[in-house]
PDB file of C-alpha atoms and ligand atoms in Angstrom:
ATOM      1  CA  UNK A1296       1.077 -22.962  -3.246  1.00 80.00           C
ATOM      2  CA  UNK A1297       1.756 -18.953  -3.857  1.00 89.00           C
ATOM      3  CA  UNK A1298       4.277 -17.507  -1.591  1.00 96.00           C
ATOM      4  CA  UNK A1299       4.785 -13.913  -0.839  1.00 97.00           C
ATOM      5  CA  UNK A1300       7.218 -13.753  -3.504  1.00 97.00           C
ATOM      6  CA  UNK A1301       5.298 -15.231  -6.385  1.00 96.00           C
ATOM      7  CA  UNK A1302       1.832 -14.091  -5.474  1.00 96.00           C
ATOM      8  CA  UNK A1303       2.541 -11.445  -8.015  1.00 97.00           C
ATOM      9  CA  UNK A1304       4.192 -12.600 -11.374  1.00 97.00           C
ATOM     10  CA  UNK A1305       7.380 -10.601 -12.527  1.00 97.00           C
ATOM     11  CA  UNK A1306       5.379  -8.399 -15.027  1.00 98.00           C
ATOM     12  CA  UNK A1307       2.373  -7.705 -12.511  1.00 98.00           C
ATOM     13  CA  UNK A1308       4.950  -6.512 -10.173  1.00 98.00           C
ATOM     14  CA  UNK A1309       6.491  -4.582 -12.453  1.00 98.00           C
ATOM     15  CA  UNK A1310       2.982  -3.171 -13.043  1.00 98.00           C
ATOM     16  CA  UNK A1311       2.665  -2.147  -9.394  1.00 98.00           C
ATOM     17  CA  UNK A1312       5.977  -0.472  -8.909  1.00 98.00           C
ATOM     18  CA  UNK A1313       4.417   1.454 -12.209  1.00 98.00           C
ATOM     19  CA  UNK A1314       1.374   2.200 -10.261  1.00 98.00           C
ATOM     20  CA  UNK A1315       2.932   3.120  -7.315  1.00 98.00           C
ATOM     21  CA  UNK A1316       6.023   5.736  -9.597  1.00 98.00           C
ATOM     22  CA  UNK A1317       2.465   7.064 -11.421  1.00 98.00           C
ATOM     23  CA  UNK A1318       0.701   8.203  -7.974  1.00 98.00           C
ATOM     24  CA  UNK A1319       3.932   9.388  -6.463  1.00 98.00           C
ATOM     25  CA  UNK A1320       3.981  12.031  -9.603  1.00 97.00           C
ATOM     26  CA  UNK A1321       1.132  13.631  -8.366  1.00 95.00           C
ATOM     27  CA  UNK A1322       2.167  13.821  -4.849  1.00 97.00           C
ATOM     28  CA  UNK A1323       4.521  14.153  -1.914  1.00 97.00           C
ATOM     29  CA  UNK A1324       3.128  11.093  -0.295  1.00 97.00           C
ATOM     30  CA  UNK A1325       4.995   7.612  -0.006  1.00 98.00           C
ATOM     31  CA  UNK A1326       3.435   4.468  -1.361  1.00 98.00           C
ATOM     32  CA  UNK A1327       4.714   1.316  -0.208  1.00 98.00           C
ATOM     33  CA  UNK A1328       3.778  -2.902  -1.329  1.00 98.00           C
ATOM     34  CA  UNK A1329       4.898  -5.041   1.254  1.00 98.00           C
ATOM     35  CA  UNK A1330       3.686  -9.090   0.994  1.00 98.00           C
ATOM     36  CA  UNK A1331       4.054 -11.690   3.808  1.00 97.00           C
ATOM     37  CA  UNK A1332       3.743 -15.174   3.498  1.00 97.00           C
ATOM     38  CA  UNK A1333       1.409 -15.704   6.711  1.00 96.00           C
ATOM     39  CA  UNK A1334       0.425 -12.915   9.365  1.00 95.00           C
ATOM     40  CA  UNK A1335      -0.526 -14.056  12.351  1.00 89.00           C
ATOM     41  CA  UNK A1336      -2.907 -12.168  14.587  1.00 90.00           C
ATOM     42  CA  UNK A1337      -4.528  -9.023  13.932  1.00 91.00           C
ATOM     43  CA  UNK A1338      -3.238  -7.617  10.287  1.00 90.00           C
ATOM     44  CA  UNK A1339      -3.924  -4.238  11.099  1.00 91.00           C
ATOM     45  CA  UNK A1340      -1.197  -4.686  13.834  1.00 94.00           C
ATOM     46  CA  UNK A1341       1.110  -6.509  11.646  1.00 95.00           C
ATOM     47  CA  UNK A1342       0.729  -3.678   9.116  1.00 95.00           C
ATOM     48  CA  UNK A1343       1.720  -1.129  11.802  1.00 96.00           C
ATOM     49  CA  UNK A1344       4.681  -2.816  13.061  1.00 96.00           C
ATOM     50  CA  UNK A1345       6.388  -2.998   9.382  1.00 97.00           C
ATOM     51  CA  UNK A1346       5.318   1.020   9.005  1.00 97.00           C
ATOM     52  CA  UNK A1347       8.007   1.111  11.694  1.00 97.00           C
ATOM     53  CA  UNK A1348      10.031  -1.169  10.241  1.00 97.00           C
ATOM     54  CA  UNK A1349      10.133   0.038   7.453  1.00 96.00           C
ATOM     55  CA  UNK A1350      10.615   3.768   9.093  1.00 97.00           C
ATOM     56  CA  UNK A1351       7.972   5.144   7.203  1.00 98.00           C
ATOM     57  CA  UNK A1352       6.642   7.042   9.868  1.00 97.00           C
ATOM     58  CA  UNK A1353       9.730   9.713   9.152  1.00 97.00           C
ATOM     59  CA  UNK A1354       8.450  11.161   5.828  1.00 97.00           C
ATOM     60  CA  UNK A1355       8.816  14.697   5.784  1.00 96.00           C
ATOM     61  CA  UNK A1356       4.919  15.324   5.846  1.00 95.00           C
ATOM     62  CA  UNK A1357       4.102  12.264   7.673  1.00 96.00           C
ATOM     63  CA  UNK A1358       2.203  10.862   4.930  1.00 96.00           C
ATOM     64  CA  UNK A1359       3.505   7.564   3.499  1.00 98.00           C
ATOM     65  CA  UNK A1360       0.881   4.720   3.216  1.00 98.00           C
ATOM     66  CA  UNK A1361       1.552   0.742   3.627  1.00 98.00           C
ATOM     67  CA  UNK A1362      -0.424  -1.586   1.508  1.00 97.00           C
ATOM     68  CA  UNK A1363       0.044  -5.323   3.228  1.00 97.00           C
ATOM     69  CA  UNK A1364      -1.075  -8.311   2.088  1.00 96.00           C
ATOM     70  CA  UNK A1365      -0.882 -11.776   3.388  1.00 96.00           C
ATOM     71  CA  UNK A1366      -0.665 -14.665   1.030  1.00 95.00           C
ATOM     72  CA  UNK A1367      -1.495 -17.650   2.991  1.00 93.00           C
ATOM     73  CA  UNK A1368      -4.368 -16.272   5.028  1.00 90.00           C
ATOM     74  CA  UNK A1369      -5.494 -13.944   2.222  1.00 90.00           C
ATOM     75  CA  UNK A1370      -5.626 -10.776   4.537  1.00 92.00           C
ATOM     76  CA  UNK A1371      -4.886  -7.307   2.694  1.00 93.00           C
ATOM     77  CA  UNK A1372      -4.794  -4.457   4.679  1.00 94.00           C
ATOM     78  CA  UNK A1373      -3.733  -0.703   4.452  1.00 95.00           C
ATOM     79  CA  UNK A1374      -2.616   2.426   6.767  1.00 95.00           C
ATOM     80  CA  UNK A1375      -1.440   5.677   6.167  1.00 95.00           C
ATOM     81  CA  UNK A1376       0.483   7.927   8.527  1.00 96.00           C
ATOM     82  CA  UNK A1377      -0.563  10.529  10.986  1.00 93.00           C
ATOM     83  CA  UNK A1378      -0.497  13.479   8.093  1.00 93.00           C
ATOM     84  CA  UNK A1379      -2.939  11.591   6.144  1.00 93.00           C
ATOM     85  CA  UNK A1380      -5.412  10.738   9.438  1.00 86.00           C
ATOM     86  CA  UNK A1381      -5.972  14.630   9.761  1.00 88.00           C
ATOM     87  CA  UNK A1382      -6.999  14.786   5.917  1.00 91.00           C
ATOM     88  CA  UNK A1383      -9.177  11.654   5.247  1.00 92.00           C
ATOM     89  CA  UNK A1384     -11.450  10.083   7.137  1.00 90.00           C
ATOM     90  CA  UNK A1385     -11.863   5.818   8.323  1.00 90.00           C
ATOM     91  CA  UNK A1386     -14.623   5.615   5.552  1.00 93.00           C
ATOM     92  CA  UNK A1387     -11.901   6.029   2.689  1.00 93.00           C
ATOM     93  CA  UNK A1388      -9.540   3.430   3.867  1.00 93.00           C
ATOM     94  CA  UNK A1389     -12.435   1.453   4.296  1.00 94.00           C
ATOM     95  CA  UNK A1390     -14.024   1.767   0.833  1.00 95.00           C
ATOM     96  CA  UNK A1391     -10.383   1.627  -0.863  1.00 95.00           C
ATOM     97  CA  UNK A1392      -9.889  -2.234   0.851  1.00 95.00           C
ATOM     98  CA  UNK A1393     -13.462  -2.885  -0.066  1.00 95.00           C
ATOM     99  CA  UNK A1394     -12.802  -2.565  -3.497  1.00 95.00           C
ATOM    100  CA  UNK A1395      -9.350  -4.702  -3.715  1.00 96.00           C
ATOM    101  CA  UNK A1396     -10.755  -7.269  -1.878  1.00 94.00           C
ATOM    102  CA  UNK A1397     -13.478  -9.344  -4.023  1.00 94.00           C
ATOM    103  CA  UNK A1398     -10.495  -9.388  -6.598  1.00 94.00           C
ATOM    104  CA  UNK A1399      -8.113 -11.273  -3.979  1.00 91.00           C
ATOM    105  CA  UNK A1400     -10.676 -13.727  -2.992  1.00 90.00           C
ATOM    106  CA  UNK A1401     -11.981 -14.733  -6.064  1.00 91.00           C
ATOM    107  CA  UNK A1402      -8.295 -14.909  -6.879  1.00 89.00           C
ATOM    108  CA  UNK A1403      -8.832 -12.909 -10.530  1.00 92.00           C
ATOM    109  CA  UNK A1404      -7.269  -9.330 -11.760  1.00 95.00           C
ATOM    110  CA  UNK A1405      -5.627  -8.823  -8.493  1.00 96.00           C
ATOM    111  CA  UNK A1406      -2.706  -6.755  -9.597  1.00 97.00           C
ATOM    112  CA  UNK A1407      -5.226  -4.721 -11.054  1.00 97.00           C
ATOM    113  CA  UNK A1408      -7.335  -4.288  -7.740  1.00 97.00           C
ATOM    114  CA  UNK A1409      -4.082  -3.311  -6.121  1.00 98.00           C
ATOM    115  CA  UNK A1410      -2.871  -0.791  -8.877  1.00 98.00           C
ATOM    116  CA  UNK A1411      -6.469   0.715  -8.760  1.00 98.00           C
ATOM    117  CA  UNK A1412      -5.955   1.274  -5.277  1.00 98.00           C
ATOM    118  CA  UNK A1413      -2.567   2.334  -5.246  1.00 98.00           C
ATOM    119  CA  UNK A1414      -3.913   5.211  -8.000  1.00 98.00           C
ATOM    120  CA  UNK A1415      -6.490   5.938  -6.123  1.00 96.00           C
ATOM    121  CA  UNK A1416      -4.491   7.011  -2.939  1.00 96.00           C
ATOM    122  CA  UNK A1417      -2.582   9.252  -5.130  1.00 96.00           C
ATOM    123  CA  UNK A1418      -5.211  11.079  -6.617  1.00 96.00           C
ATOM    124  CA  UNK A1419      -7.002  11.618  -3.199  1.00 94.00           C
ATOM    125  CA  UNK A1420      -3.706  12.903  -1.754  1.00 94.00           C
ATOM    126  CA  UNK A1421      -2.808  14.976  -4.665  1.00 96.00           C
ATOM    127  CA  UNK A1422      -5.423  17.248  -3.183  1.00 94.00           C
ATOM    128  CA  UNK A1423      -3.795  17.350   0.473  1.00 95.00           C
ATOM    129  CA  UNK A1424      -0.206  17.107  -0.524  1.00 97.00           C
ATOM    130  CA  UNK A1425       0.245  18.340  -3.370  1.00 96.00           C
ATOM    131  CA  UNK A1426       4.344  17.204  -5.016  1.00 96.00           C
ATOM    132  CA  UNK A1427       6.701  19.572  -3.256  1.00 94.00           C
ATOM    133  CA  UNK A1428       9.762  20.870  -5.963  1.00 94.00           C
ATOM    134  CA  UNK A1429      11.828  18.732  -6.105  1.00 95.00           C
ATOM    135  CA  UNK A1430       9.230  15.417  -4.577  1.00 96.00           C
ATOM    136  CA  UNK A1431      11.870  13.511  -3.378  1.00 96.00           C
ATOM    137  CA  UNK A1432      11.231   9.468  -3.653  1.00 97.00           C
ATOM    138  CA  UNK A1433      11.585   9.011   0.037  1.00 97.00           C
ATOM    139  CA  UNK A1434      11.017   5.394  -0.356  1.00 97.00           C
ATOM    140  CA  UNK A1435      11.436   2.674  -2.135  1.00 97.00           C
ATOM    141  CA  UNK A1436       9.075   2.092  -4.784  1.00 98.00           C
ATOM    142  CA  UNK A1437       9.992  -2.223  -4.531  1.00 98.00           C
ATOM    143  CA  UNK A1438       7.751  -4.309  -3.329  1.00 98.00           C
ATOM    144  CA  UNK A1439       9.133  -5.519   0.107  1.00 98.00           C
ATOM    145  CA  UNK A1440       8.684  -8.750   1.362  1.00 97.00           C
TER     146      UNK A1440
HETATM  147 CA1   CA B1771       8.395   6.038  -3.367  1.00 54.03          CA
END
């Protein structure tokens, strides 16, 4: 059985951090990877208590964004911080999920799904945060677990 930590195989993952280094270029938004064995109850809620955790809620422009996904009950879900919430609207994070998702149940290209989706929350903030100077890498780029 997959667990969280080899639902992704060394060079997929290394493919995501890629993805993830790639949008950050074009930004001054925070993208973050974090995979659970088994979330219980509501993922959304789960997602927002490890965007706490995590403490990325204290980017400078309040704009990181979580992608979580649960191995065992195959939930994927993904929230961005208050900065982002003024600039895009329910229907993106919406459409971005509905695109990983036939991927991770038919259980085919999904490192690709995610790195689509990772790139494709950096090119829509590009537009509303634009990379500051110096675009610090406020956070990890690792996959957490
Ligand atoms: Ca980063």
């Amino acid at each position: 059985m997959p667990t969280a930590k080899n639902f992704f195989t060394p060079s997929e993952k290394e493919k995501i951090i890629q993805a993830i280094i790639n949008a950050e270029k074009n930004t001054s938004a925070e993208i973050k990877v974090h995979i659970q064995n088994f979330c219980l109850g509501d993922p959304i809620k789960q997602v927002q208590k490890i965007f706490f955790k995590q403490k990325m809620h204290k980017t400078i422009h309040q704009n990181a964004v979580l992608f979580y996904i649960a191995v065992w009950n195959k939930k994927i879900a993904v929230i961005g911080d208050k900065g982002i919430h003024e600039k895009v609207t329910q229907k993106f994070w919406d459409e971005l999920i509905n695109d990983i998702i036939p991927a991770f149940k038919k259980n085919h290209n999904k490192c690709e799904a995610l790195c689509n989706g990772i790139l494709k929350v950096g090119e829509a903030l590009a537009k509303y945060f634009p990379p500051t100077e110096s675009n610090p890498d406020e956070l990890s780029n690792e996959i957490s677990y």
